[in-house]
Short mmCIF file of C-alpha atoms and ligand atoms in Angstrom, two decimals:
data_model
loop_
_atom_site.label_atom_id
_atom_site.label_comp_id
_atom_site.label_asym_id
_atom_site.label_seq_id
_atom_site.Cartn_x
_atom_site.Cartn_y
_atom_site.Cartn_z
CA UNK A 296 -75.37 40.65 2.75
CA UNK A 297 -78.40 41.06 -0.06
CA UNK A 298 -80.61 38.88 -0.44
CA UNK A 299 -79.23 37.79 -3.91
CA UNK A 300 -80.97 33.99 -4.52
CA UNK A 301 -77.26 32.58 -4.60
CA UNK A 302 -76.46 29.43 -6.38
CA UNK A 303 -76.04 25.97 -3.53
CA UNK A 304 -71.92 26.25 -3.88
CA UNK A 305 -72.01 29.70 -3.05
CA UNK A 306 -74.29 29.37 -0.25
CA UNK A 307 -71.89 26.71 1.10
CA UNK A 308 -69.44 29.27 1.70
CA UNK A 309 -71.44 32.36 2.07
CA UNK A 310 -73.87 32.13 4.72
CA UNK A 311 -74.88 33.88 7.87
CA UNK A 312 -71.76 31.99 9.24
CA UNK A 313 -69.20 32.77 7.05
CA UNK A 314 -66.71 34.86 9.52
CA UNK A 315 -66.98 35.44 13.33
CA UNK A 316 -68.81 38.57 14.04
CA UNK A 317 -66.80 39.50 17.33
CA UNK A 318 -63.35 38.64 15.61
CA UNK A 319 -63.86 38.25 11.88
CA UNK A 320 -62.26 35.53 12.15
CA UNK A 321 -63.16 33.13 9.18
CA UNK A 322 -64.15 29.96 10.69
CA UNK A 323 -66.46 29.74 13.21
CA UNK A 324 -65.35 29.66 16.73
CA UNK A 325 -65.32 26.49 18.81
CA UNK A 326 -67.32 27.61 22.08
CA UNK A 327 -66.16 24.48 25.03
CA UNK A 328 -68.16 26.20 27.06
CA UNK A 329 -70.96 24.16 28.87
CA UNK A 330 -72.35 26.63 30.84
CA UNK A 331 -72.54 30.64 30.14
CA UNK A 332 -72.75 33.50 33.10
CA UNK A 333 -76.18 35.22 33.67
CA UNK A 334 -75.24 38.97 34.13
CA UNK A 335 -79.13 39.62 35.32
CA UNK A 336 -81.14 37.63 37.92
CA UNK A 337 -84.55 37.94 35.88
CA UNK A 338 -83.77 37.76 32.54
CA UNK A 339 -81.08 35.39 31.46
CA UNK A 340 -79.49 35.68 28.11
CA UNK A 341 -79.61 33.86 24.79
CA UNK A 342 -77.54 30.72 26.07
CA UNK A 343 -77.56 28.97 29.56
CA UNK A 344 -76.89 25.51 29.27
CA UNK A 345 -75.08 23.92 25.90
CA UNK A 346 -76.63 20.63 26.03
CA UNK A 347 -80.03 23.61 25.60
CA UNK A 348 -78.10 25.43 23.03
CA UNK A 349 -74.47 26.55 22.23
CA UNK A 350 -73.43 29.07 19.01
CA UNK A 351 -70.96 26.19 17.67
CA UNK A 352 -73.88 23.73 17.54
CA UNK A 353 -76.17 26.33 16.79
CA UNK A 354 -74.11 27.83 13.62
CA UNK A 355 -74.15 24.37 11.94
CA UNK A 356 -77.85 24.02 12.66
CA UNK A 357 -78.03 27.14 10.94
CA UNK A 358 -76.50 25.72 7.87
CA UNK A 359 -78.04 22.78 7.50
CA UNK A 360 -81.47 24.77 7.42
CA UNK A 361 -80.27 26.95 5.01
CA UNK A 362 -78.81 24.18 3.03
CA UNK A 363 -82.03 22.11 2.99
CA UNK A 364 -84.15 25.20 2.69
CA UNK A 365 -86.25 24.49 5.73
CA UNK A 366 -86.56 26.93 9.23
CA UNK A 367 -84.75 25.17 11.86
CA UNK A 368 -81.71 22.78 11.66
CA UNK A 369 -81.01 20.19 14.74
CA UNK A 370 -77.66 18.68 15.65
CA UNK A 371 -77.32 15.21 17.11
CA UNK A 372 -74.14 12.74 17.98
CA UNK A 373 -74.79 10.59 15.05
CA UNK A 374 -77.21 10.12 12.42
CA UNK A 375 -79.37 7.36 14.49
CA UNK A 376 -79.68 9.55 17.27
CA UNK A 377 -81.15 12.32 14.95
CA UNK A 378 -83.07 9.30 13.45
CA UNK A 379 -84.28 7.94 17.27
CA UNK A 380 -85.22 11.50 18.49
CA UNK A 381 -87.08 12.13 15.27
CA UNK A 382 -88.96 8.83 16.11
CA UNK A 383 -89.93 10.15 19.84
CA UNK A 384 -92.53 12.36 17.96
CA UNK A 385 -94.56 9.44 17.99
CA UNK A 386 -96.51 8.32 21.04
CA UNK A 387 -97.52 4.55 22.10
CA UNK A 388 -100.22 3.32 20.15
CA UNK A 389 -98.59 5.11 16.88
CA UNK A 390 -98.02 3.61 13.57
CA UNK A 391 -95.06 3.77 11.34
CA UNK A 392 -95.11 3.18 7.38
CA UNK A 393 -91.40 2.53 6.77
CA UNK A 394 -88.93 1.69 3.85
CA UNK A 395 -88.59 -2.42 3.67
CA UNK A 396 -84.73 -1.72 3.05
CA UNK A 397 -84.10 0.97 4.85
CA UNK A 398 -80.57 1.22 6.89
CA UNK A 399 -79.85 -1.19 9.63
CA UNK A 400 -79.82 1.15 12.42
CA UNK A 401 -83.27 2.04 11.83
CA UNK A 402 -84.44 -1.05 10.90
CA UNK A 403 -83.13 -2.23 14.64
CA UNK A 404 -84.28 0.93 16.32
CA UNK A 405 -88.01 0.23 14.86
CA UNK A 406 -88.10 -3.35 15.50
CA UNK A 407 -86.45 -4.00 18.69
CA UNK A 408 -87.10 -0.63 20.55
CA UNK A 409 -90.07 1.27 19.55
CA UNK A 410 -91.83 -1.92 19.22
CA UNK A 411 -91.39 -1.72 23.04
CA UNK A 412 -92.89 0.95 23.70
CA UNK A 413 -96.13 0.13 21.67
CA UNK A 414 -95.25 2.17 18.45
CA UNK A 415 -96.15 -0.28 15.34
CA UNK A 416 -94.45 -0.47 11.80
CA UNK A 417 -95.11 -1.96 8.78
CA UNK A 418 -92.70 -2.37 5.96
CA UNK A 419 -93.88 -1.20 2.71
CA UNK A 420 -91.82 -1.47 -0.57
CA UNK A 421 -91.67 2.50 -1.37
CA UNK A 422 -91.53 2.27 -4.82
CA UNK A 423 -95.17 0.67 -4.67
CA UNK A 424 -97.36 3.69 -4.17
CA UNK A 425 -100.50 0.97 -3.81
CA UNK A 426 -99.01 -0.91 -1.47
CA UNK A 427 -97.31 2.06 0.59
CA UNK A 428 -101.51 3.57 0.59
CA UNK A 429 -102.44 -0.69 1.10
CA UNK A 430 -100.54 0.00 4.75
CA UNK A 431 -101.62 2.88 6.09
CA UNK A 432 -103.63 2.42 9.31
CA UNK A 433 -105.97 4.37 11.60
CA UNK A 434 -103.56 5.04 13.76
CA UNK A 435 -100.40 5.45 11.28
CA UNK A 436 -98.48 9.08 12.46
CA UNK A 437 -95.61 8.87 10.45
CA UNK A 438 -94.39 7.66 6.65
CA UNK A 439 -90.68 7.18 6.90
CA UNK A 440 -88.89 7.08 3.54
CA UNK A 441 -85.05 6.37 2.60
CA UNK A 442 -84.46 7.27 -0.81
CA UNK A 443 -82.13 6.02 -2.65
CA UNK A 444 -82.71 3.22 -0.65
CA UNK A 445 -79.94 0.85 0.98
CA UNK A 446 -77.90 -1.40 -0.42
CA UNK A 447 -80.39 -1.68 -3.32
CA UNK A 448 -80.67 1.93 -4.74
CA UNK A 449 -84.46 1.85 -5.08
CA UNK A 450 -86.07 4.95 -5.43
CA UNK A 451 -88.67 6.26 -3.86
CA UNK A 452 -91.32 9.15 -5.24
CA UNK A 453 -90.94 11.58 -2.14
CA UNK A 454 -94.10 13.84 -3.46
CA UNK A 455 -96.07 10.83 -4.42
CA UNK A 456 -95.38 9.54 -0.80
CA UNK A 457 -95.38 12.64 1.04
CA UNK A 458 -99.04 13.48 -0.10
CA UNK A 459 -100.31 9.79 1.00
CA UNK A 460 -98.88 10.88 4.58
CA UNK A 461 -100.48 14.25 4.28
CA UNK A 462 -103.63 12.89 3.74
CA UNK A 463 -103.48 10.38 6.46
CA UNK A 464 -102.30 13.01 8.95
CA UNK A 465 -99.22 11.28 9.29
CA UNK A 466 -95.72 13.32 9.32
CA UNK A 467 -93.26 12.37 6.30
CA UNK A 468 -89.78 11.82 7.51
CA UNK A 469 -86.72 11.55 4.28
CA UNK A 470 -83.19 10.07 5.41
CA UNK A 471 -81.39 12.24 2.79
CA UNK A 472 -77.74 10.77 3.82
CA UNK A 473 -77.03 9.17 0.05
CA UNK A 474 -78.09 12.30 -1.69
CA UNK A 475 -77.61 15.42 0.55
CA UNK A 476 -79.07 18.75 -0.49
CA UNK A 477 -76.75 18.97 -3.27
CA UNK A 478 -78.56 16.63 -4.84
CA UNK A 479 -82.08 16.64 -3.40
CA UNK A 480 -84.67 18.96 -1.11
CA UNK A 481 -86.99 16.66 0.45
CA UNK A 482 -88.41 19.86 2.12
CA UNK A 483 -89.86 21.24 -0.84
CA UNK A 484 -91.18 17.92 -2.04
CA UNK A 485 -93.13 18.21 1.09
CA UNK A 486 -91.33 16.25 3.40
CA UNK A 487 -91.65 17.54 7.40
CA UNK A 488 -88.23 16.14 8.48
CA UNK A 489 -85.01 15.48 6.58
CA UNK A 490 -82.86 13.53 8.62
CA UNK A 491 -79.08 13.22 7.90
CA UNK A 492 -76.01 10.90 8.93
CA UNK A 493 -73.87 13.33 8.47
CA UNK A 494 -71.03 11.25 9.36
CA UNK A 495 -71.59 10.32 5.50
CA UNK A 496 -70.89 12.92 2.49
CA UNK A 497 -72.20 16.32 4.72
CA UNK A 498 -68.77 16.16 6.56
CA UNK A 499 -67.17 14.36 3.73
CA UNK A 500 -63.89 12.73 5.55
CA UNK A 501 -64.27 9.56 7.61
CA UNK A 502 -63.40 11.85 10.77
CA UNK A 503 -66.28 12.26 12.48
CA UNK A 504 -69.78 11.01 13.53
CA UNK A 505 -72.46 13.00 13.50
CA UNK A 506 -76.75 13.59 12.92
CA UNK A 507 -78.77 16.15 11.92
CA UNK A 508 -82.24 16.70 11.00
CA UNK A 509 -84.57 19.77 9.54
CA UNK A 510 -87.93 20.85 9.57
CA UNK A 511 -89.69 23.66 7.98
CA UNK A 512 -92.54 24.33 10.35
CA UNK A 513 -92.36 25.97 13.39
CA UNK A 514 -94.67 24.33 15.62
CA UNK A 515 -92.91 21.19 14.73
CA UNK A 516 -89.03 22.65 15.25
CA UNK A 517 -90.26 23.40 18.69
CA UNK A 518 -91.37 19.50 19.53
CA UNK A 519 -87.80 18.77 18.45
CA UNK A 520 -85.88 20.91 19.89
CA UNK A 521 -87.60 20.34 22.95
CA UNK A 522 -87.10 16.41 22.29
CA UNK A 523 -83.58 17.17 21.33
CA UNK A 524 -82.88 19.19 24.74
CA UNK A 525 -84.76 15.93 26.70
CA UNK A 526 -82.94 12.73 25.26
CA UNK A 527 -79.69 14.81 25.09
CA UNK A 528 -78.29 13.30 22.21
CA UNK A 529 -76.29 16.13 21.46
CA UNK A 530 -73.56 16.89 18.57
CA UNK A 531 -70.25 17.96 20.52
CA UNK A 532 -68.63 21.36 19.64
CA UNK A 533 -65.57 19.98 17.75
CA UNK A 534 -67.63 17.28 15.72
CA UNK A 535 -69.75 20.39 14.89
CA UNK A 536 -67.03 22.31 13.60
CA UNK A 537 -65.64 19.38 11.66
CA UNK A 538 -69.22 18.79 10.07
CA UNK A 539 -68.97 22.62 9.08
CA UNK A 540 -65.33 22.42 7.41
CA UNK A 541 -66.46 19.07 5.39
CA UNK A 542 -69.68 21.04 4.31
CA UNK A 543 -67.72 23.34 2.58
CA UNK A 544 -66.69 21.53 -0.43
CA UNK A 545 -69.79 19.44 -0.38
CA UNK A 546 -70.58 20.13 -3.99
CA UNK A 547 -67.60 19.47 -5.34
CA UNK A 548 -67.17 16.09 -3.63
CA UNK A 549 -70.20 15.20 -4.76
CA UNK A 550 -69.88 16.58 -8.02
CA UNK A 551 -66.75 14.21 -8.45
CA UNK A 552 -67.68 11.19 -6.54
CA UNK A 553 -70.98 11.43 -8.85
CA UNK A 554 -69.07 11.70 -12.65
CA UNK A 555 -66.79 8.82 -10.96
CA UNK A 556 -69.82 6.44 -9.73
CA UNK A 557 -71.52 6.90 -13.07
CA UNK A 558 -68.67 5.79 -15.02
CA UNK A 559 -67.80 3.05 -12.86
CA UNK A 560 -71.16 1.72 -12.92
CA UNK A 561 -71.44 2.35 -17.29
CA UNK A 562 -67.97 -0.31 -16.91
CA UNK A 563 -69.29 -2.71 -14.25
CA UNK A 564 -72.53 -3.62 -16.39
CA UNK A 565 -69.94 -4.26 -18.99
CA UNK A 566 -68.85 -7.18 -16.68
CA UNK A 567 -69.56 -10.95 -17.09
CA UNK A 568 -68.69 -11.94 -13.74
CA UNK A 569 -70.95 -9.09 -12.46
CA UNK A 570 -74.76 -10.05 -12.85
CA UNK A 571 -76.05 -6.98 -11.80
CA UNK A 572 -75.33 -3.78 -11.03
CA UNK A 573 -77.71 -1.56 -8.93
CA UNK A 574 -77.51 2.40 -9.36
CA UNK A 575 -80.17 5.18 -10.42
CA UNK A 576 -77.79 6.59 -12.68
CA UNK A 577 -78.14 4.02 -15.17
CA UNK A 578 -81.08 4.40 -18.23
CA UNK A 579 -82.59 1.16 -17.59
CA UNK A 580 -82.85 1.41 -13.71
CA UNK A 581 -86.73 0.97 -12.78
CA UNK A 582 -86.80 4.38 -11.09
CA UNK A 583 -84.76 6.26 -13.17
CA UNK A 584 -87.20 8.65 -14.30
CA UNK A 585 -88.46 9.36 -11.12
CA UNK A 586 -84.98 9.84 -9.79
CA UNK A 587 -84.05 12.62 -12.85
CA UNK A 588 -87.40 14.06 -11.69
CA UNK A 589 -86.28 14.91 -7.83
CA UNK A 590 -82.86 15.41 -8.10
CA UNK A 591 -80.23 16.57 -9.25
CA UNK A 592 -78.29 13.29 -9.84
CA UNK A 593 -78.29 9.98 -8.64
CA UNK A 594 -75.35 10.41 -6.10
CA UNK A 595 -71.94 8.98 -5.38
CA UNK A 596 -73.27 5.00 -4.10
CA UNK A 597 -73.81 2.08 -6.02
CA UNK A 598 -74.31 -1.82 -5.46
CA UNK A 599 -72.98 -4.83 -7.36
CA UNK A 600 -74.02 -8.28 -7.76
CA UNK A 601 -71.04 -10.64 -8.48
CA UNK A 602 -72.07 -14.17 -10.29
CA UNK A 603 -70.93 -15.95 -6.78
CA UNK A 604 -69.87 -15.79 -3.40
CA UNK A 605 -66.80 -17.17 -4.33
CA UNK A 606 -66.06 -14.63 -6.88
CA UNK A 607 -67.25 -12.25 -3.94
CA UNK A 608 -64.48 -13.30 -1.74
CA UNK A 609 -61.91 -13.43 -4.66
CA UNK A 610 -62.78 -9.89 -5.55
CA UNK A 611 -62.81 -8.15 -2.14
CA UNK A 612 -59.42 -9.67 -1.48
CA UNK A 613 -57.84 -8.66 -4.49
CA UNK A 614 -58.65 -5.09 -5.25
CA UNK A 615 -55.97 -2.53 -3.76
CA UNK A 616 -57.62 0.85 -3.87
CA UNK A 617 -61.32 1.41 -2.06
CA UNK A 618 -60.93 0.78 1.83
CA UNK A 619 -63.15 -1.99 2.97
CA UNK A 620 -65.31 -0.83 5.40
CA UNK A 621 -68.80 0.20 6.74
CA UNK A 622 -69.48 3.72 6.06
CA UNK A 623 -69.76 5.95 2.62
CA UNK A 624 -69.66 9.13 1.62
CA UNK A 625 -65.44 9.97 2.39
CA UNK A 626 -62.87 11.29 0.21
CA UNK A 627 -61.60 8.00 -0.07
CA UNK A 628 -63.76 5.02 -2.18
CA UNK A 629 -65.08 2.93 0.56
CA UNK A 630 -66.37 -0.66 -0.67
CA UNK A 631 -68.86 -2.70 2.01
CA UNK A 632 -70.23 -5.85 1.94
CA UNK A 633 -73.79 -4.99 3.36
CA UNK A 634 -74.81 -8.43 4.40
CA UNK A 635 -72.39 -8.62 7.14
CA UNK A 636 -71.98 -4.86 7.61
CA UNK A 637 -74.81 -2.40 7.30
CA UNK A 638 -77.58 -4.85 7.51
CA UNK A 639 -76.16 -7.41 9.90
CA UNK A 640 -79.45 -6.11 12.07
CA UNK A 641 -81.13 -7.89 9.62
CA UNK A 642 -81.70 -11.48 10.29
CA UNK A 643 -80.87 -13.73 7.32
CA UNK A 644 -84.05 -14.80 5.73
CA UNK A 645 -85.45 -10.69 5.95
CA UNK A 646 -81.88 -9.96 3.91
CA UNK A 647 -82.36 -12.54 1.37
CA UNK A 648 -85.98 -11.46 0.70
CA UNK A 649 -85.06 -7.81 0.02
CA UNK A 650 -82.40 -9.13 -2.48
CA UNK A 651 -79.07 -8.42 -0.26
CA UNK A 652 -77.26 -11.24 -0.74
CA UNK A 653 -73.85 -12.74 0.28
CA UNK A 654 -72.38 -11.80 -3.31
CA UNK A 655 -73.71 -7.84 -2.86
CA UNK A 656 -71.12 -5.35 -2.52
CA UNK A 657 -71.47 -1.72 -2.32
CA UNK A 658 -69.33 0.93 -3.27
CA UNK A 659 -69.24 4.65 -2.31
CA UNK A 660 -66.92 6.68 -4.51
CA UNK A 661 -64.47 8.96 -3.19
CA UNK A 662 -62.16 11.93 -4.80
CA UNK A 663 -59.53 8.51 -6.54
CA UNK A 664 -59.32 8.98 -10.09
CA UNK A 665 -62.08 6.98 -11.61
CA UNK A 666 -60.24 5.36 -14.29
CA UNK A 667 -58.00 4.23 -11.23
CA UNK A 668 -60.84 2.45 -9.86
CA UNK A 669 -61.67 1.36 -13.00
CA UNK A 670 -58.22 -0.14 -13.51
CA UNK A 671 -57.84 -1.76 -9.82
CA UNK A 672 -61.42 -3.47 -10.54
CA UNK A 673 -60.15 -4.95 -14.26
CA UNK A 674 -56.85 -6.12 -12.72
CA UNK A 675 -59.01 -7.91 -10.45
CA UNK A 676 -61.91 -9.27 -12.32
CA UNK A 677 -59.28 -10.47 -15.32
CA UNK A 678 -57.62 -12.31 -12.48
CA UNK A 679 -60.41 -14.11 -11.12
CA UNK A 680 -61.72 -15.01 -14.93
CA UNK A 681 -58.17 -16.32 -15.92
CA UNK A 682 -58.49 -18.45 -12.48
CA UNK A 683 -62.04 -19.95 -13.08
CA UNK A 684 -60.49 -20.68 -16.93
CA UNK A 685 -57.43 -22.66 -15.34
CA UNK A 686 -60.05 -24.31 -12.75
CA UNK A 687 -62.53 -25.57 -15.97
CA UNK A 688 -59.44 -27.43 -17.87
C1 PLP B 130 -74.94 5.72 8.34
C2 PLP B 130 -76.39 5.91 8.09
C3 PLP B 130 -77.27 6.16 9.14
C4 PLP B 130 -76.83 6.18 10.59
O1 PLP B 130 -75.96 7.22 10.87
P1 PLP B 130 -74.80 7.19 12.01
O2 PLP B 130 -74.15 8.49 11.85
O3 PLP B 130 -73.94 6.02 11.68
O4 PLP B 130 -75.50 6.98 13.31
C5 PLP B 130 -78.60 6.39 8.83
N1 PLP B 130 -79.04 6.36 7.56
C6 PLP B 130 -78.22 6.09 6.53
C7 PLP B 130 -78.77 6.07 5.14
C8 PLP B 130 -76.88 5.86 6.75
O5 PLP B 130 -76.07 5.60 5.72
#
């Protein structure tokens, strides 16, 4: 193909990967294969071992790199094993700068595991550039950022960030999972890793878990491919191929899910029983400048803030259409409740601090009609106001 600078929703289709050289078949092949024959005693060929490397795995690691615009893409068997083998750059003695609300998993796999093994953290509110330089240490190796964060949506100034890290020496590591590159290149705001759950919007379905992560420097993709080959963590061939097939209509998921989350959040500040609504979308979010400035939208997720718990509860029972569930990023509209879900790692008073409290509710938006969320929300919410008007008489 030439080397025409294609647009992001061509690319998705049109890559390096796009039919099967040996067939021309249009999808890639799914290779089961764990081990591959050796036809020569001294020089063996490209694969051996597919825990070391296999062309499924290897063609989505392709994309991703291509997607994100870095070198060399890694698969892993969910997002916090891409997270926990990114994390095993670090040596004892290391220092971590981290996100105060970044996701559970990673909030458990810093504070009850590295801590372990003598690798330190501090939490840092990213959107506080004095306070994110206030915490660097000596010994800090690595500034890890989730932007937008979650539950909470804050957003974080990856270049800001990423040149405090470069000039502490430390490596600058983006979760990217809300966003995705068709929203966002943390590579060329001078992140060194972008790491993914691409169980989330990447494959798009609520079918399959799945990690990945990117760098754009060589000597670095060769720590972590080595680290990925020595904890093993390893995406499976099938999970790769469904990651692939979800990737494909990427942009215009997100493209949808975006227009719908923007007009559902425009309605829910509309609200009286909602007190506040959390999404970068909106004017009069504290980061949205910043947000406009690195992206190319503020996503598909949003958080809500009903006036009680009670009106909480009410709520979550009554609405028909979004599933209630962990997760985001499906087809389908999938609402959480992020105190008991996503951040149940969290112990209570550490929630209540960052601001997720028991009336929080997040909301990913799927492919629904938006004005059918819209409606299914109003139903509700009229039904719970005509209940607290019968309950005041
Ligand atoms: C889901 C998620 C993860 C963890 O990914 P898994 O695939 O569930 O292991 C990490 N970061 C963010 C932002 C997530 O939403």
């Amino acid at each position: 193909m030439t080397d025409h600078d294609f647009s992001f929703e061509t690319k998705l289709l049109h890559n390096q990967h796009k039919f099967d050289p040996a067939t021309g078949g249009v999808s890639v092949p799914i290779q089961h294969a764990s081990t591959f024959h050796q036809s020569d005693i001294d020089q063996f060929g490209k694969y051996d071992y597919s825990r070391s490397g296999n062309p499924t795995r290897e063609a989505l690691e392709d994309i991703i790199a291509e997607l994100e615009e870095g070198t060399h893409g890694f698969a892993f068997s969910s997002g916090m094993a891409a997270i926990s083998t990114a994390f095993l750059l670090l040596s004892a003695g290391d220092h971590i700068v981290i996100s105060e609300d970044v996701y559970g998993g990673t909030f458990r796999m810093v504070t009850s595991v590295l801590n372990r093994f003598n690798i330190e953290h501090t939490f840092v509110d990213m959107t506080d550039l004095e306070s994110v330089k206030a915490a660097v240490q000596p010994n800090t190796r690595a500034i890890y950022i989730e932007t937008p964060s979650n539950p909470l949506l804050k957003v974080t100034d990856i270049q800001a960030v990423c040149d405090i890290a470069k000039k502490a020496g430390a490596l600058s590591f983006v979760d990217n999972t809300f966003l995705t590159p068709a929203l966002q290149k943390p590579l060329n705001l001078g992140a060194d890793v972008v790491l993914h759950s691409a169980t989330k919007f990447l494959s798009g379905h609520s079918d399959v878990v799945a990690g990945l992560a990117v760098v754009k420097d060589p000597e670095l993709a060769a720590r972590l491919g080595s680290l990925q080959n020595s904890f093993g963590a390893v995406l499976g061939v099938q999970d790769a191929w469904l990651v692939m097939r979800g990737l494909k209509t990427l942009s215009v998921r997100m493209e949808h899910s975006q227009k719908g989350a923007e007009k559902i959040a425009a309605y829910l500040k509309e609200q009286p029983l909602v007190k506040k609504v959390y999404y970068p979308g909106l004017a009069d979010h504290p980061q949205h400048a910043i947000q406009k400035g690195q992206s190319l939208g503020a996503g598909a997720v949003l958080s809500f803030e009903l006036e009680s718990e009670e009106i909480f509860r009410s709520f979550v029972n009554t609405v028909e259409l979004p599933v209630f569930a962990v997760s985001l990023g499906a087809v389908e509209s999938i609402l959480s409740y992020p105190a008991k879900m996503s951040h149940a790692a969290m112990p209570a008073d550490e929630r209540e601090k960052r601001g997720i409290t028991n009336s929080l509710l997040r909301l990913s938006v799927g492919l629904e009609n938006p004005d059918d969320l819209i409606k299914d929300f109003d139903a509700a919410l009229v039904n719970i106001a005509k209940g607290e008007a019968i309950a005041a008489k």
